[in-house]
């Protein structure tokens, strides 16, 4: 499966991957940005398969209904109900604390639409679960996904977000006007 995914990603689609998802630590959050198109998902899945590293994801509950629910779950997905005011951050921290190995990909924008500010849930999950953040780009202009080394948040939200934003500087999503 790795070979097929790598062939599709590199030879057919022309994407390159700079760095690999870290094998250590065994638990971390991946923030992938910019998230501007549904095409981000299959590219990310191909990267994940080609690297041989399971990275889970969450998605809106409607994606996990029949007929696609089984498919998304088999890819490592978990549905979330975004209509209810639930404590999703606390639930994900608990999930990290119960697993020996767990990597979770999130979009810091929280949507494919243009946003003025990133959501902060991923930050508080990393802080609460005491896991690092690994940044991954979805740079369609250069057809490249770049993966960072693990970064442990400092507790200074403003300083940490400046660090994150530097990593994504000049990265163009599939729909650059939404980046």
Coordinates of N, CA and C in Angstrom, one line a residue:
X1 N 0.8 -1.2 0.0 CA 0.0 0.0 0.0 C 0.9 1.3 0.0
X2 N 2.0 1.2 0.8 CA 2.9 2.4 0.8 C 3.4 2.7 -0.6
X3 N 3.8 1.6 -1.3 CA 4.4 1.8 -2.6 C 3.4 2.4 -3.6
X4 N 2.1 1.9 -3.5 CA 1.1 2.5 -4.4 C 0.8 3.9 -4.1
X5 N 0.7 4.2 -2.8 CA 0.4 5.6 -2.4 C 1.5 6.5 -2.8
X6 N 2.8 6.1 -2.6 CA 3.9 6.9 -3.0 C 3.9 7.2 -4.5
X7 N 3.6 6.1 -5.3 CA 3.6 6.2 -6.7 C 2.5 7.2 -7.2
X8 N 1.3 7.1 -6.6 CA 0.3 8.1 -7.0 C 0.6 9.5 -6.6
X9 N 1.1 9.7 -5.3 CA 1.5 11.0 -4.8 C 2.6 11.6 -5.6
X10 N 3.7 10.9 -5.9 CA 4.8 11.5 -6.5 C 4.8 11.5 -8.0
X11 N 4.5 10.3 -8.6 CA 4.6 10.1 -10.0 C 3.3 10.6 -10.8
X12 N 2.2 10.3 -10.3 CA 1.0 10.7 -11.0 C 0.6 12.2 -10.6
X13 N 0.5 12.5 -9.3 CA 0.1 13.8 -8.9 C 1.2 14.9 -8.8
X14 N 2.5 14.4 -8.8 CA 3.6 15.3 -8.8 C 3.9 16.0 -7.5
X15 N 3.5 15.4 -6.4 CA 3.7 16.0 -5.1 C 5.0 15.5 -4.5
X16 N 5.7 16.3 -3.7 CA 6.9 15.9 -2.9 C 6.6 16.1 -1.5
X17 N 7.3 15.4 -0.6 CA 7.1 15.5 0.8 C 8.5 15.8 1.4
X18 N 8.6 16.9 2.1 CA 9.8 17.3 2.8 C 9.7 16.9 4.3
X19 N 10.6 16.0 4.7 CA 10.6 15.4 6.0 C 9.6 14.4 6.2
X20 N 9.6 13.7 7.3 CA 8.6 12.6 7.6 C 7.9 12.9 8.8
X21 N 6.7 12.2 9.0 CA 6.1 12.3 10.3 C 7.0 11.6 11.3
X22 N 7.2 12.3 12.4 CA 8.1 11.7 13.4 C 7.6 10.4 13.9
X23 N 8.5 9.4 14.1 CA 8.1 8.2 14.8 C 8.1 8.3 16.3
X24 N 8.9 9.3 16.8 CA 8.9 9.6 18.2 C 8.7 11.1 18.3
X25 N 8.0 11.6 19.3 CA 7.2 10.8 20.2 C 6.1 10.1 19.6
X26 N 5.5 9.2 20.3 CA 4.4 8.4 19.7 C 3.0 9.1 19.8
X27 N 3.0 10.2 20.5 CA 1.7 11.0 20.5 C 2.0 12.4 20.2
X28 N 1.2 13.0 19.2 CA 1.3 14.4 18.9 C 0.1 14.8 18.1
X29 N 0.0 16.1 17.9 CA -1.1 16.7 17.1 C -0.4 17.2 15.8
X30 N -1.0 16.9 14.7 CA -0.5 17.5 13.4 C -1.5 18.6 13.1
X31 N -1.0 19.8 12.8 CA -1.8 20.8 12.3 C -1.5 21.0 10.8
X32 N -2.4 20.8 10.0 CA -2.2 20.9 8.5 C -2.9 22.2 8.0
X33 N -2.2 23.0 7.3 CA -2.8 24.3 6.8 C -2.0 24.7 5.5
X34 N -2.6 25.5 4.7 CA -3.9 26.0 4.8 C -4.9 24.9 4.3
X35 N -6.1 24.9 4.9 CA -7.1 24.0 4.5 C -8.2 24.7 3.7
X36 N -8.1 24.6 2.4 CA -9.0 25.4 1.5 C -9.8 24.6 0.6
X37 N -9.6 23.3 0.6 CA -10.3 22.5 -0.4 C -10.5 21.1 0.1
X38 N -11.6 20.4 -0.4 CA -11.8 19.0 -0.1 C -10.6 18.1 -0.6
X39 N -9.9 18.6 -1.5 CA -8.7 17.9 -2.1 C -7.6 17.7 -1.1
X40 N -7.6 18.6 -0.1 CA -6.5 18.5 1.0 C -6.6 17.1 1.6
X41 N -7.8 16.6 1.8 CA -8.0 15.3 2.5 C -7.3 14.1 1.8
X42 N -7.6 13.9 0.5 CA -7.0 12.7 -0.2 C -5.5 12.9 -0.3
X43 N -5.0 14.1 -0.5 CA -3.5 14.3 -0.6 C -2.9 14.0 0.8
X44 N -3.5 14.4 1.8 CA -3.0 14.1 3.2 C -3.0 12.6 3.5
X45 N -4.1 12.0 3.1 CA -4.2 10.5 3.3 C -3.1 9.8 2.5
X46 N -2.8 10.2 1.3 CA -1.8 9.6 0.5 C -0.4 9.8 1.1
X47 N -0.2 11.0 1.7 CA 1.1 11.3 2.4 C 1.2 10.3 3.6
X48 N 0.2 10.3 4.3 CA 0.2 9.4 5.5 C 0.4 8.0 5.2
X49 N -0.2 7.5 4.2 CA 0.0 6.1 3.8 C 1.4 5.8 3.3
X50 N 1.9 6.8 2.4 CA 3.2 6.6 1.9 C 4.3 6.7 3.0
X51 N 4.0 7.3 4.1 CA 5.0 7.4 5.2 C 4.8 6.2 6.1
X52 N 3.7 5.5 6.1 CA 3.5 4.4 7.0 C 3.3 4.8 8.4
X53 N 2.7 6.0 8.6 CA 2.4 6.5 10.0 C 0.9 6.8 10.1
X54 N 0.3 6.1 11.0 CA -1.2 6.3 11.2 C -1.3 7.7 11.9
X55 N -2.1 8.6 11.2 CA -2.5 9.8 11.8 C -4.0 9.9 11.7
X56 N -4.6 10.0 12.9 CA -6.1 10.0 12.9 C -6.6 11.4 12.6
X57 N -7.9 11.5 12.4 CA -8.6 12.8 12.2 C -10.0 12.8 12.7
X58 N -10.5 14.0 12.9 CA -11.9 14.1 13.3 C -12.6 14.8 12.2
X59 N -13.9 14.6 12.1 CA -14.7 15.3 11.0 C -16.1 15.5 11.5
X60 N -16.8 16.3 10.7 CA -18.2 16.5 11.1 C -19.0 15.2 10.9
X61 N -19.9 15.1 11.8 CA -20.7 13.8 11.9 C -21.3 13.4 10.6
X62 N -21.8 14.3 9.8 CA -22.5 13.9 8.6 C -21.6 13.1 7.6
X63 N -20.2 13.3 7.7 CA -19.3 12.5 6.9 C -19.3 11.0 7.2
X64 N -19.7 10.7 8.5 CA -19.6 9.3 9.0 C -20.9 8.6 8.9
X65 N -21.9 9.1 8.2 CA -23.2 8.4 8.0 C -23.1 7.5 6.8
X66 N -24.0 6.6 6.7 CA -24.0 5.7 5.5 C -24.2 6.6 4.2
X67 N -23.5 6.3 3.2 CA -22.7 5.1 2.9 C -21.2 5.2 3.1
X68 N -20.7 6.4 3.6 CA -19.3 6.6 3.7 C -18.7 6.4 5.1
X69 N -19.6 6.2 6.1 CA -19.1 6.1 7.5 C -18.0 5.1 7.7
X70 N -18.2 3.9 7.1 CA -17.2 2.8 7.3 C -15.9 3.2 6.7
X71 N -16.0 3.8 5.5 CA -14.8 4.3 4.8 C -14.0 5.2 5.6
X72 N -14.6 6.3 6.1 CA -13.9 7.3 6.9 C -13.3 6.7 8.2
X73 N -14.1 5.9 8.8 CA -13.6 5.2 10.1 C -12.4 4.4 9.8
X74 N -12.4 3.7 8.7 CA -11.3 2.8 8.3 C -10.0 3.6 8.0
X75 N -10.2 4.8 7.6 CA -9.0 5.7 7.4 C -8.5 6.3 8.7
X76 N -9.2 6.1 9.8 CA -8.7 6.6 11.1 C -9.5 7.8 11.6
X77 N -10.7 8.0 11.0 CA -11.6 9.1 11.4 C -12.5 8.8 12.5
X78 N -12.9 9.9 13.2 CA -13.8 9.9 14.3 C -14.8 11.0 14.1
X79 N -16.1 10.8 14.2 CA -17.1 11.9 14.0 C -17.2 12.7 15.2
X80 N -17.4 14.0 15.0 CA -17.7 14.9 16.1 C -19.0 15.7 15.8
X81 N -19.7 16.0 16.9 CA -21.0 16.7 16.7 C -20.6 18.2 17.0
X82 N -20.5 19.0 15.9 CA -20.2 20.4 16.1 C -21.4 21.3 16.4
X83 N -22.6 20.7 16.4 CA -23.8 21.5 16.7 C -24.0 21.7 18.2
X84 N -23.5 20.7 18.9 CA -23.7 20.8 20.4 C -22.5 21.5 21.1
X85 N -22.8 22.1 22.2 CA -21.7 22.8 22.9 C -21.2 21.7 23.8
X86 N -20.3 20.9 23.3 CA -19.7 19.8 24.1 C -18.3 20.1 24.4
X87 N -17.7 19.4 25.3 CA -16.3 19.6 25.7 C -15.3 18.8 24.8
X88 N -15.2 19.1 23.6 CA -14.5 18.3 22.6 C -13.0 18.4 23.0
X89 N -12.5 19.5 23.4 CA -11.1 19.6 23.8 C -10.8 18.6 25.0
X90 N -11.6 18.6 26.0 CA -11.4 17.7 27.1 C -11.5 16.3 26.7
X91 N -12.4 16.0 25.8 CA -12.6 14.6 25.3 C -11.4 14.1 24.6
X92 N -10.8 15.0 23.8 CA -9.6 14.6 23.0 C -8.4 14.5 23.9
X93 N -8.3 15.3 24.9 CA -7.2 15.2 25.9 C -7.3 13.8 26.6
X94 N -8.5 13.5 27.0 CA -8.8 12.1 27.6 C -8.4 11.0 26.6
X95 N -8.7 11.2 25.4 CA -8.3 10.2 24.4 C -6.8 10.0 24.3
X96 N -6.1 11.1 24.2 CA -4.6 11.1 24.2 C -4.1 10.4 25.5
X97 N -4.7 10.7 26.6 CA -4.2 10.1 27.9 C -4.5 8.6 28.0
X98 N -5.4 8.1 27.2 CA -5.7 6.6 27.3 C -5.0 5.8 26.3
X99 N -4.3 6.5 25.3 CA -3.6 5.8 24.3 C -2.1 5.8 24.5
X100 N -1.5 4.7 24.1 CA 0.0 4.6 24.2 C 0.6 5.3 22.9
X101 N -0.1 5.2 21.8 CA 0.4 5.8 20.6 C -0.9 6.4 19.9
X102 N -0.8 7.7 19.6 CA -1.9 8.4 19.0 C -1.4 9.7 18.4
X103 N -1.7 9.9 17.1 CA -1.4 11.1 16.4 C -2.7 11.6 15.8
X104 N -3.0 12.9 15.9 CA -4.3 13.4 15.5 C -4.0 14.6 14.6
X105 N -4.6 14.6 13.4 CA -4.5 15.8 12.5 C -5.7 16.7 12.7
X106 N -5.4 17.9 12.7 CA -6.5 18.9 12.8 C -6.2 20.1 11.9
X107 N -7.2 20.8 11.4 CA -7.0 22.0 10.7 C -7.1 23.2 11.7
X108 N -6.1 24.0 11.8 CA -6.2 25.1 12.7 C -7.2 26.1 12.4
X109 N -7.6 26.2 11.1 CA -8.7 27.1 10.7 C -10.1 26.6 11.1
X110 N -10.2 25.2 11.2 CA -11.5 24.6 11.6 C -12.5 24.6 10.4
X111 N -12.1 25.0 9.3 CA -13.0 25.1 8.1 C -12.2 25.2 6.8
X112 N -12.9 25.1 5.7 CA -12.2 25.4 4.4 C -12.4 26.8 4.0
X113 N -13.2 27.5 4.7 CA -13.5 28.9 4.4 C -12.4 29.8 4.9
X114 N -12.3 31.0 4.4 CA -11.3 32.0 4.8 C -11.7 32.4 6.3
X115 N -10.7 32.4 7.1 CA -10.9 32.9 8.5 C -9.8 33.9 8.9
X116 N -10.2 34.8 9.8 CA -9.3 35.9 10.2 C -8.3 35.3 11.2
X117 N -8.8 34.4 12.0 CA -7.9 33.8 13.1 C -8.1 32.3 13.2
X118 N -7.0 31.6 13.5 CA -7.1 30.2 13.7 C -7.9 29.9 15.0
X119 N -8.5 28.8 15.1 CA -9.1 28.3 16.3 C -8.0 27.9 17.3
X120 N -8.3 27.8 18.5 CA -7.2 27.5 19.5 C -7.3 26.1 20.1
X121 N -8.4 25.4 19.8 CA -8.6 24.0 20.4 C -7.4 23.1 20.3
X122 N -6.7 23.1 19.1 CA -5.5 22.2 18.9 C -4.4 22.6 20.0
X123 N -4.3 23.9 20.2 CA -3.3 24.4 21.2 C -3.6 23.9 22.6
X124 N -4.9 24.0 23.0 CA -5.2 23.6 24.3 C -5.2 22.1 24.5
X125 N -5.5 21.4 23.4 CA -5.4 19.9 23.5 C -3.9 19.5 23.7
X126 N -3.0 20.1 22.9 CA -1.5 19.9 23.1 C -1.1 20.2 24.5
X127 N -1.5 21.3 25.0 CA -1.1 21.8 26.3 C -1.6 20.8 27.4
X128 N -2.9 20.5 27.3 CA -3.6 19.6 28.3 C -3.1 18.2 28.2
X129 N -2.8 17.7 27.1 CA -2.3 16.3 26.9 C -0.8 16.2 27.0
X130 N -0.2 17.4 27.1 CA 1.3 17.4 27.2 C 2.0 16.7 26.0
X131 N 1.4 17.0 24.8 CA 2.0 16.4 23.6 C 2.4 17.6 22.7
X132 N 3.4 17.3 21.8 CA 3.9 18.3 20.9 C 2.9 18.5 19.7
X133 N 3.2 19.6 19.0 CA 2.5 19.9 17.7 C 3.5 19.7 16.6
X134 N 3.1 19.0 15.5 CA 3.8 18.8 14.3 C 3.1 19.6 13.2
X135 N 3.7 20.5 12.6 CA 3.1 21.3 11.5 C 3.3 20.6 10.2
X136 N 2.3 20.7 9.3 CA 2.4 20.2 8.0 C 1.7 21.2 7.0
X137 N 2.4 21.5 5.9 CA 1.8 22.4 4.9 C 1.1 21.6 3.9
X138 N 0.2 22.3 3.2 CA -0.5 21.8 2.0 C -0.2 22.9 1.0
X139 N 1.0 22.9 0.4 CA 1.4 24.0 -0.5 C 1.1 23.5 -1.9
X140 N 0.0 24.0 -2.5 CA -0.4 23.6 -3.8 C 0.4 24.3 -4.9
X141 N 0.9 25.5 -4.6 CA 1.7 26.2 -5.6 C 3.0 25.5 -5.9
X142 N 3.6 24.9 -4.9 CA 4.8 24.1 -5.1 C 4.6 22.6 -5.1
X143 N 3.4 22.2 -4.9 CA 3.0 20.7 -4.8 C 3.9 20.0 -3.8
X144 N 4.0 20.6 -2.6 CA 4.9 20.1 -1.6 C 4.2 20.1 -0.2
X145 N 4.3 19.0 0.5 CA 3.9 19.0 1.9 C 5.2 19.0 2.7
X146 N 5.3 20.0 3.6 CA 6.5 20.1 4.4 C 6.0 19.7 5.8
X147 N 6.8 18.9 6.5 CA 6.5 18.4 7.9 C 7.5 18.9 8.8
X148 N 7.1 19.5 9.9 CA 8.1 20.1 10.9 C 8.5 19.0 11.9
X149 N 9.5 19.4 12.7 CA 9.8 18.6 13.9 C 8.8 18.9 15.0
X150 N 8.6 18.0 16.0 CA 7.7 18.3 17.0 C 8.0 19.5 17.8
X151 N 7.0 20.3 18.1 CA 7.1 21.6 18.9 C 6.2 21.5 20.1
X152 N 6.8 21.7 21.3 CA 6.1 21.7 22.5 C 5.7 23.1 22.8
X153 N 4.4 23.4 23.0 CA 3.9 24.7 23.3 C 4.5 25.2 24.6
X154 N 4.7 26.5 24.6 CA 5.4 27.2 25.8 C 4.4 27.6 26.8
X155 N 3.1 27.7 26.5 CA 2.1 28.3 27.4 C 1.8 29.8 27.0
X156 N 2.7 30.3 26.2 CA 2.5 31.7 25.7 C 1.8 31.6 24.3
X157 N 0.5 31.7 24.3 CA -0.3 31.5 23.1 C 0.2 32.4 22.0
X158 N 0.4 33.7 22.3 CA 0.8 34.6 21.2 C 2.1 34.3 20.6
X159 N 3.1 34.0 21.5 CA 4.4 33.6 21.0 C 4.4 32.3 20.2
X160 N 3.6 31.3 20.6 CA 3.5 30.0 19.9 C 2.9 30.2 18.6
X161 N 1.8 31.0 18.5 CA 1.1 31.2 17.3 C 2.0 32.0 16.3
X162 N 2.8 32.9 16.7 CA 3.8 33.6 15.8 C 4.7 32.5 15.2
X163 N 5.1 31.6 16.0 CA 6.0 30.5 15.6 C 5.3 29.7 14.5
X164 N 4.1 29.3 14.8 CA 3.3 28.5 13.8 C 3.1 29.3 12.5
X165 N 2.7 30.5 12.6 CA 2.4 31.3 11.4 C 3.7 31.4 10.5
X166 N 4.9 31.5 11.1 CA 6.1 31.6 10.4 C 6.3 30.4 9.5
X167 N 6.0 29.2 10.0 CA 6.1 27.9 9.3 C 5.2 28.0 8.0
X168 N 4.1 28.6 8.1 CA 3.1 28.6 7.0 C 3.2 29.8 6.1
X169 N 4.2 30.7 6.4 CA 4.3 31.9 5.6 C 4.6 31.6 4.2
X170 N 3.9 32.2 3.3 CA 4.0 32.1 1.8 C 3.5 30.7 1.3
X171 N 2.8 29.9 2.1 CA 2.3 28.7 1.6 C 0.9 29.0 1.0
X172 N 0.7 28.4 -0.2 CA -0.6 28.7 -0.9 C -1.4 27.4 -1.0
X173 N -2.6 27.5 -0.5 CA -3.6 26.4 -0.5 C -4.1 26.2 -1.9
X174 N -4.9 25.2 -2.1 CA -5.5 25.0 -3.4 C -6.3 26.2 -3.9
X175 N -7.0 26.8 -3.0 CA -7.8 28.1 -3.3 C -7.1 29.2 -2.5
X176 N -6.1 29.8 -3.1 CA -5.2 30.8 -2.4 C -6.0 32.0 -1.8
X177 N -7.1 32.3 -2.4 CA -7.9 33.4 -1.9 C -8.6 33.0 -0.5
X178 N -8.6 31.8 -0.2 CA -9.1 31.3 1.1 C -8.0 31.1 2.1
X179 N -6.7 31.2 1.7 CA -5.6 31.0 2.6 C -5.4 32.1 3.6

